[in-house]
Short mmCIF file of C-alpha atoms and ligand atoms in Angstrom, two decimals:
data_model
loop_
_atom_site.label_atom_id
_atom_site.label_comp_id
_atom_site.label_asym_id
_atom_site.label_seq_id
_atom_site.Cartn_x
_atom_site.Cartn_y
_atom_site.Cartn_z
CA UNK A 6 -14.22 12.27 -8.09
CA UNK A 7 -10.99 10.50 -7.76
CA UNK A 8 -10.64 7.66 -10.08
CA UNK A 9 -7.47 6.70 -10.45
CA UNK A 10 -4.58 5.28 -8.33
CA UNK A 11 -1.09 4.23 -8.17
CA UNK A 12 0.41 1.45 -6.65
CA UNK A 13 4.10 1.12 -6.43
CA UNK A 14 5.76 -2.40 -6.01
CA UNK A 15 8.94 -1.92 -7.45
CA UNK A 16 11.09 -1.87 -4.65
CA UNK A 17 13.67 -4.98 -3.87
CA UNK A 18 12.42 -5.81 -0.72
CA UNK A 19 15.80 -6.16 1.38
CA UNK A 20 14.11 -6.24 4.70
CA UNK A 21 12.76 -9.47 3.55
CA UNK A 22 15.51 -11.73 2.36
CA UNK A 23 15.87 -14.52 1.51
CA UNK A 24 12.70 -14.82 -0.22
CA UNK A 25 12.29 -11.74 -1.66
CA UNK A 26 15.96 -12.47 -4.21
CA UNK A 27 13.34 -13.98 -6.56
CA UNK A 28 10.19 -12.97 -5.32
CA UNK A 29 8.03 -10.16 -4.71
CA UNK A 30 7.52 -9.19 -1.31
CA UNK A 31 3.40 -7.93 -2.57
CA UNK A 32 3.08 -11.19 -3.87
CA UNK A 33 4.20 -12.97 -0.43
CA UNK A 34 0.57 -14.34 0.47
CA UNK A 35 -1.41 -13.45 3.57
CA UNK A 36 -2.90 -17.07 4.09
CA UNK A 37 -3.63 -17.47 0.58
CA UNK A 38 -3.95 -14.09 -1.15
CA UNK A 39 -1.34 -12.13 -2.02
CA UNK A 40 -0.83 -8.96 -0.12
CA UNK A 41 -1.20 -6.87 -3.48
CA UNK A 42 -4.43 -8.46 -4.24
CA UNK A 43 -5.45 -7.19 -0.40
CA UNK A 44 -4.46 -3.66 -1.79
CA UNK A 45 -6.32 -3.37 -4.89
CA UNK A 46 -9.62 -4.54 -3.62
CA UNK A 47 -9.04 -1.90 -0.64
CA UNK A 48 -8.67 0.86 -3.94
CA UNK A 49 -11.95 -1.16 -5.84
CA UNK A 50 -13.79 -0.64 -2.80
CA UNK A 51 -12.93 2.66 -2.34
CA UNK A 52 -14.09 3.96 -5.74
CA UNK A 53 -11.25 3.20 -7.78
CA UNK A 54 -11.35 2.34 -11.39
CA UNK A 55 -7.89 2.89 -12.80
CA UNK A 56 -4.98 1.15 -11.40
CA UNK A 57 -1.21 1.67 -11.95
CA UNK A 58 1.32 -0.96 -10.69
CA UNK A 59 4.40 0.28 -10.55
CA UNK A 60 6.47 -3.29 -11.28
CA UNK A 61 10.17 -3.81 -11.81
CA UNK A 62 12.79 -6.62 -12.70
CA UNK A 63 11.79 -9.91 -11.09
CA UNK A 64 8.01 -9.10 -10.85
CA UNK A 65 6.26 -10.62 -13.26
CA UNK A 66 3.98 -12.46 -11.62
CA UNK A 67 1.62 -9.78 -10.30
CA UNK A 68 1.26 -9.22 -13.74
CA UNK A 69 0.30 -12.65 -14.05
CA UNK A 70 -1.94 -12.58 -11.19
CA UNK A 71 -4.40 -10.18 -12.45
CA UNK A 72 -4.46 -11.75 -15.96
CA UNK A 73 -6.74 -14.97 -16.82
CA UNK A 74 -5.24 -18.07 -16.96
CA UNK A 75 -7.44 -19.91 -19.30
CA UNK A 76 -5.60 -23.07 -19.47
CA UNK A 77 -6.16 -23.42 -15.31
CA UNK A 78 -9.82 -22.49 -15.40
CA UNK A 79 -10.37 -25.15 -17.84
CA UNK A 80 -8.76 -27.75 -15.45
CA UNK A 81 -10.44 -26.33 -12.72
CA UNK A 82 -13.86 -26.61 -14.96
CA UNK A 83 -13.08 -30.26 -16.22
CA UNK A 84 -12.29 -31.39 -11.99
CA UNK A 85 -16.09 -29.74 -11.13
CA UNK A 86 -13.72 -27.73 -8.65
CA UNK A 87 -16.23 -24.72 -8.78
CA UNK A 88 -15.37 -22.63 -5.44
CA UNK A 89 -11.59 -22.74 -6.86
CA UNK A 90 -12.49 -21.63 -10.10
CA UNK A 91 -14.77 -18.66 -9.09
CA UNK A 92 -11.94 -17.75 -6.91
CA UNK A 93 -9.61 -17.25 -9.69
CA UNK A 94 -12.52 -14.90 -11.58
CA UNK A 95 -13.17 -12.92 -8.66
CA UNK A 96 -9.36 -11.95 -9.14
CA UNK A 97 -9.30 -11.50 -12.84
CA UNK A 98 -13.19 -9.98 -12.99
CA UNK A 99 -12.42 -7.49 -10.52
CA UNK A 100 -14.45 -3.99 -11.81
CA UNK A 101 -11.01 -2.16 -12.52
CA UNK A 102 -8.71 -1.39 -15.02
CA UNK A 103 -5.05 -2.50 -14.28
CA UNK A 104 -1.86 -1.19 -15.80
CA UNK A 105 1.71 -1.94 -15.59
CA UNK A 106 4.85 0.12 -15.86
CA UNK A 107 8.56 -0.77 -15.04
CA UNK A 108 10.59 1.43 -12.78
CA UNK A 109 13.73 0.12 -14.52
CA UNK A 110 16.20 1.52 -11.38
CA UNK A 111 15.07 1.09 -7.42
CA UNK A 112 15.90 5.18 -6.98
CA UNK A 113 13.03 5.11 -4.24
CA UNK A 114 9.37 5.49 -3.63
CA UNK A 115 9.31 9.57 -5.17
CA UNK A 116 11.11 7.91 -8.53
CA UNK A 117 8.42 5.07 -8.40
CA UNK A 118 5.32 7.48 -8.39
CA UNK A 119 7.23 9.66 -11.41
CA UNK A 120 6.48 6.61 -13.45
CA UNK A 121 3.26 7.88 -13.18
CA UNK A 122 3.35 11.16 -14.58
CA UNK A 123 2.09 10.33 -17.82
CA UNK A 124 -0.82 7.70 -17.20
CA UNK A 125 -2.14 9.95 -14.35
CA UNK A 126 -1.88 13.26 -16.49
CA UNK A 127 -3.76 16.36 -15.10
CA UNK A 128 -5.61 14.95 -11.97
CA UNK A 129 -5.54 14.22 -8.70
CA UNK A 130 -4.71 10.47 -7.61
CA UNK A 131 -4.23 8.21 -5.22
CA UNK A 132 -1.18 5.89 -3.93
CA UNK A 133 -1.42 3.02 -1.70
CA UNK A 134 1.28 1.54 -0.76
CA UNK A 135 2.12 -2.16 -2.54
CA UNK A 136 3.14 -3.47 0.64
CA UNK A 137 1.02 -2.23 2.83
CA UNK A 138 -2.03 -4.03 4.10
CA UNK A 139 -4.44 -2.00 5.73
CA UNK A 140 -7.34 -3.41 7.76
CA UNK A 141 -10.52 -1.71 8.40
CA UNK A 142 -14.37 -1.70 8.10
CA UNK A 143 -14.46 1.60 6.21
CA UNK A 144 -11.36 1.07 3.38
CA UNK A 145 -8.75 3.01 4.62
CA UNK A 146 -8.61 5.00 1.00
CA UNK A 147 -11.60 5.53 1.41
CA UNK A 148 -11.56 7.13 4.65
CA UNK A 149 -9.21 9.56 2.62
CA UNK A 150 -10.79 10.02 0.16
CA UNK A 151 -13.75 11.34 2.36
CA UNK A 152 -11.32 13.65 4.28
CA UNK A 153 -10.15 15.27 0.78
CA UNK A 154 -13.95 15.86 -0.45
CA UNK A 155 -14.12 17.91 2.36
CA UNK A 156 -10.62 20.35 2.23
CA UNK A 157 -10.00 19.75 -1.66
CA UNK A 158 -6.37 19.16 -0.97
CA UNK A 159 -3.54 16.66 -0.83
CA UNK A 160 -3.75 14.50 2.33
CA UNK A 161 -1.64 12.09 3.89
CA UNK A 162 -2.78 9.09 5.69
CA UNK A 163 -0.73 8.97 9.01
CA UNK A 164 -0.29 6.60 11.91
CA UNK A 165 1.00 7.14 15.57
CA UNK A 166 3.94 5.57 16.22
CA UNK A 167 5.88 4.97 19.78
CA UNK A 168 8.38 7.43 19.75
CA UNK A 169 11.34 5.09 19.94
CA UNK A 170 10.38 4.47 15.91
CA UNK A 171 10.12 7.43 14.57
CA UNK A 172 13.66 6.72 12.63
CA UNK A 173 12.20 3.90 10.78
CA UNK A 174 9.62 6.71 8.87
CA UNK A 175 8.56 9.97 7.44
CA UNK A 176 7.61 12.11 10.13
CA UNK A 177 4.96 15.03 10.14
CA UNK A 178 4.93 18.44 11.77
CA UNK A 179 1.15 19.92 11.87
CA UNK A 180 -1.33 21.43 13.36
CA UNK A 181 -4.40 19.97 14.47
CA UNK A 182 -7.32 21.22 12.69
CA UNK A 183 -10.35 18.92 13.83
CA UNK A 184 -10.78 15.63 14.82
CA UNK A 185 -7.71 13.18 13.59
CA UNK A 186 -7.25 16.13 10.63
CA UNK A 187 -3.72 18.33 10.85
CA UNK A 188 -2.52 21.06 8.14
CA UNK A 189 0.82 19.83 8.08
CA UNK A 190 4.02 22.77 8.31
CA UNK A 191 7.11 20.04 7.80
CA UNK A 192 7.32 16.88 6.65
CA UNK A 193 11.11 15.38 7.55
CA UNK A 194 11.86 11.37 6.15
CA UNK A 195 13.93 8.93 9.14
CA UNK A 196 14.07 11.56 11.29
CA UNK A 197 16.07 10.65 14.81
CA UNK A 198 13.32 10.77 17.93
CA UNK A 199 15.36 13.56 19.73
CA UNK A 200 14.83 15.57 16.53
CA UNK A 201 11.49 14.43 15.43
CA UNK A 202 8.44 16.94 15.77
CA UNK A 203 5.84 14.55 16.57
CA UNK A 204 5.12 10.96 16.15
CA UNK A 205 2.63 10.81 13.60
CA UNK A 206 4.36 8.89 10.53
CA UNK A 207 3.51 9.19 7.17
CA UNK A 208 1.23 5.85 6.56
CA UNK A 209 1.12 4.06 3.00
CA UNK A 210 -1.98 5.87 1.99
CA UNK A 211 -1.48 9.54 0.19
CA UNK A 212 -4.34 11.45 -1.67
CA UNK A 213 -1.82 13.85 -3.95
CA UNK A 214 -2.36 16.58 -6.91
CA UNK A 215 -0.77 16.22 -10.11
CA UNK A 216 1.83 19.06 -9.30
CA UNK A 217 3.71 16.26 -7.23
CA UNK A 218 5.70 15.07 -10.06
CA UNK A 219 7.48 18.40 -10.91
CA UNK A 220 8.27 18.50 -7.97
CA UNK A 221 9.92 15.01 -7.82
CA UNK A 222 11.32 15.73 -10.92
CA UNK A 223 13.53 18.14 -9.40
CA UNK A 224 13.80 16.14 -5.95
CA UNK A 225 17.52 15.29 -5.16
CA UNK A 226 18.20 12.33 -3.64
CA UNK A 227 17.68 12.26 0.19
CA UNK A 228 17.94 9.41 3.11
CA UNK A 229 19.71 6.36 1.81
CA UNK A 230 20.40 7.82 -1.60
CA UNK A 231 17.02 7.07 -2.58
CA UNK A 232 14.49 9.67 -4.50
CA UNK A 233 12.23 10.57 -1.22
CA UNK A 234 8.63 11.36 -1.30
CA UNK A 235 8.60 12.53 1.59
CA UNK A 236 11.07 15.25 0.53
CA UNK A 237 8.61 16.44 -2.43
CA UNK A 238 5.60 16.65 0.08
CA UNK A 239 7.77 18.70 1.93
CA UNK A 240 8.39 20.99 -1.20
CA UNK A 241 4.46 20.74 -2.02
CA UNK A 242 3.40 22.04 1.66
CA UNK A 243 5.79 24.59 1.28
CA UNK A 244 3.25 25.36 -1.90
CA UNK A 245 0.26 24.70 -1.05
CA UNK A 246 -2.34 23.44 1.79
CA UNK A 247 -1.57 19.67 2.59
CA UNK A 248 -3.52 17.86 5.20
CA UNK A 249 -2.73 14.83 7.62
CA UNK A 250 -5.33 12.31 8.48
CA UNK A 251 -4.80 9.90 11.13
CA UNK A 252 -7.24 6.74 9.97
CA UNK A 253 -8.73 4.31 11.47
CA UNK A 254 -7.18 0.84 11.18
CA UNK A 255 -4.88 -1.10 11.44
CA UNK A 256 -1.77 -1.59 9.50
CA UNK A 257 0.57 -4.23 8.19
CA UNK A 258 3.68 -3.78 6.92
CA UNK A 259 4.22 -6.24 4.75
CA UNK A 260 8.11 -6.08 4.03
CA UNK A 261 8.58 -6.30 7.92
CA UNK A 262 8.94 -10.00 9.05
CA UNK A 263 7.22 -9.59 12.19
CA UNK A 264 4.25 -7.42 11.13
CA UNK A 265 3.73 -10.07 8.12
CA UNK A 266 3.12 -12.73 10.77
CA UNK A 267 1.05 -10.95 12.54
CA UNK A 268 -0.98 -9.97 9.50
CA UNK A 269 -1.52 -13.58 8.86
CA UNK A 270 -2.74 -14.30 12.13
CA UNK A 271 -4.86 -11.53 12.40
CA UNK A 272 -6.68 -12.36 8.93
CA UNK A 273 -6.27 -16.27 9.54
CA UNK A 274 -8.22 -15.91 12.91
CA UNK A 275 -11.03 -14.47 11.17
CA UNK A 276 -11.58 -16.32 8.18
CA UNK A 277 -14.47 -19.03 7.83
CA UNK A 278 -12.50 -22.14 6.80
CA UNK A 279 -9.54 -22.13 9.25
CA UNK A 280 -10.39 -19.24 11.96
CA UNK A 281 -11.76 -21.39 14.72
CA UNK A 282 -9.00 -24.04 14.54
CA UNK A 283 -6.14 -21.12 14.30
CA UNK A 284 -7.54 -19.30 17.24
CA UNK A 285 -7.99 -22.66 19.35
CA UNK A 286 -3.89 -23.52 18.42
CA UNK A 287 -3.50 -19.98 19.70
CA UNK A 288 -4.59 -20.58 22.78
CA UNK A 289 -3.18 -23.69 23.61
CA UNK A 290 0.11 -22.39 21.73
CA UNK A 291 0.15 -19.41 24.13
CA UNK A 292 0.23 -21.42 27.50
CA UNK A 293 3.70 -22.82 26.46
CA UNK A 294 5.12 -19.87 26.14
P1 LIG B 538 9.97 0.31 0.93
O1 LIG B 538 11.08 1.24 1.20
O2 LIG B 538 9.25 -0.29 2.07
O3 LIG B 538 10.39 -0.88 -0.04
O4 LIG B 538 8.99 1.01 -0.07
P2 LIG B 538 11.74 -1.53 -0.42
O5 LIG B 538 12.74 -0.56 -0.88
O6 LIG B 538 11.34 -2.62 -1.35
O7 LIG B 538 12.11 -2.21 0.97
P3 LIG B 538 13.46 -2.57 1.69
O8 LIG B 538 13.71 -1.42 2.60
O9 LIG B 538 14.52 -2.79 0.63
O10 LIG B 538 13.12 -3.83 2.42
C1 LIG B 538 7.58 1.09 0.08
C2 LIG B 538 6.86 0.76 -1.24
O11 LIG B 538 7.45 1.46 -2.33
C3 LIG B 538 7.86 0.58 -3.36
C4 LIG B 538 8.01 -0.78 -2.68
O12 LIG B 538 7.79 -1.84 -3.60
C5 LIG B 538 6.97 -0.73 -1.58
O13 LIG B 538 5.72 -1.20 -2.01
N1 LIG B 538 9.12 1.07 -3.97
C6 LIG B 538 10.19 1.40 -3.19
C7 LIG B 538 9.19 1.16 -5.35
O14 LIG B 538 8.21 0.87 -6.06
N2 LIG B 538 10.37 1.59 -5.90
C8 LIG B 538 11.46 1.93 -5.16
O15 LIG B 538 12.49 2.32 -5.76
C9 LIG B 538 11.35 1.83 -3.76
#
């Protein structure tokens, strides 16, 4: 049973500036939850017990956000505002243990997870993806987590992306094995779509053994200077089995500006207190365009 995962939100965001000079992009809220918060209760409801966040400079406040704030619940308290204050103990009673570590240089997503090495220690984990929201009825870890019960080997949640994109992610090479499963031969980061082997990209969700951080330990630096890891699943299939698993859901990109709007749209539609008034401005919205 897979406890533990890791969540890395170090990165600085540069897709998403202006806001993101003094701001987290997984804190940048999704109506009113921040999109971190979205990705922890996806690993809590998955089975999770032991988080990682992998934090850097300027992110203090998702450290904040999981803590209490006693001086806030007692306002809340003293005003009789009781939905607001069980809001704010939902977040900091969640049934999960939450750690921090610093990635003190952005040297990309492989250095993030080596921050890792020693909290995770001998076992295999999982990584989701700070700023990545993932929508679906079955948690998307989960969904993983199902897939790797059954091969007892890395896996690698993918999406299928229109071929024009393929140079915005990592790209897999595989064969498919059953239904939305591939044993994956190459894995190849940015790739350009003449050279690209298929379409499936490497999606924000990863189910990996403990082995991956000697590998990134010795990882060079790949696209964009940055510490791939992509490149070190590459190494690791080279090594062993690792599988591909196409979920099913939808995701969100949170550090792209158009997929974040969408992602509040999406979730605003559907929520109690505001969805029927969204989706009616929708409509009316949409017949002046
Ligand atoms: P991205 O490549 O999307 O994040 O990394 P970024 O580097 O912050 O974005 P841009 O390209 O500059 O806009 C995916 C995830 O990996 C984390 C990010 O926080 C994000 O959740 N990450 C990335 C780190 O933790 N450390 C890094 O050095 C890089």
């Amino acid at each position: 049973m897979i406890k533990k995962a890791v969540i890395p939100a170090a990165g600085l965001g540069t897709r998403f500036l202006p806001v993101t000079k003094s701001q987290p992009k997984e804190m940048l809220p999704i109506v009113d939850k921040p999109t971190i918060q979205y990705v922890v209760e996806e690993a809590v409801a998955s089975g999770i017990t032991d988080i990682l966040i992998i934090t850097g400079k300027g992110k203090r406040s998702m450290e904040d956000h999981f803590d209490r704030n006693f001086e806030l619940e007692f306002l809340l308290k003293k005003a009789g505002k009781t939905t607001s204050l069980a809001e704010l103990q939902k977040i900091s009673d969640l049934d999960v243990d939450i750690h921090f570590i610093r990635q003190k240089e952005q040297l990309g997503l492989g250095h993030a997870i080596l921050q890792a090495k020693s909290h995770i220690g001998n076992e295999p984990f999982v990584v989701l993806l700070g700023d990545s929201l993932i929508l679906s009825e079955k948690p998307c870890t989960k969904q993983l987590l199902e897939v790797y019960a059954k091969y007892k080997a890395p896996i690698i949640g993918l999406e299928n992306v229109p071929k024009e994109k393929v140079s915005s992610y990592g790209i897999v090479a595989g064969e498919s094995i059953a239904k939305d499963v591939y044993k994956l031969s190459d894995l190849i980061e940015k790739p350009s779509p003449s050279s690209a082997p298929s379409t499936l990209a490497i999606a924000a969700r990863y189910v990996l053994p403990p082995e991956i951080f000697s590998i990134l330990e010795k990882t060079a630096p790949g696209v964009g200077g940055e510490i791939q890891l992509t490149d070190a699943l590459r190494e690791l299939a080279k090594r062993q089995a690792v599988y591909g698993y196409c979920f099913a859901a939808k995701r969100y990109d949170i550090g792209n500006r158009l997929d974040y709007v969408k992602a509040i749209l999406e979730i605003g539609c559907k929520r109690p207190d505001i969805g029927e008034k969204l989706r009616a401005f929708i409509k009316e919205y949409a017949k002046t365009l």
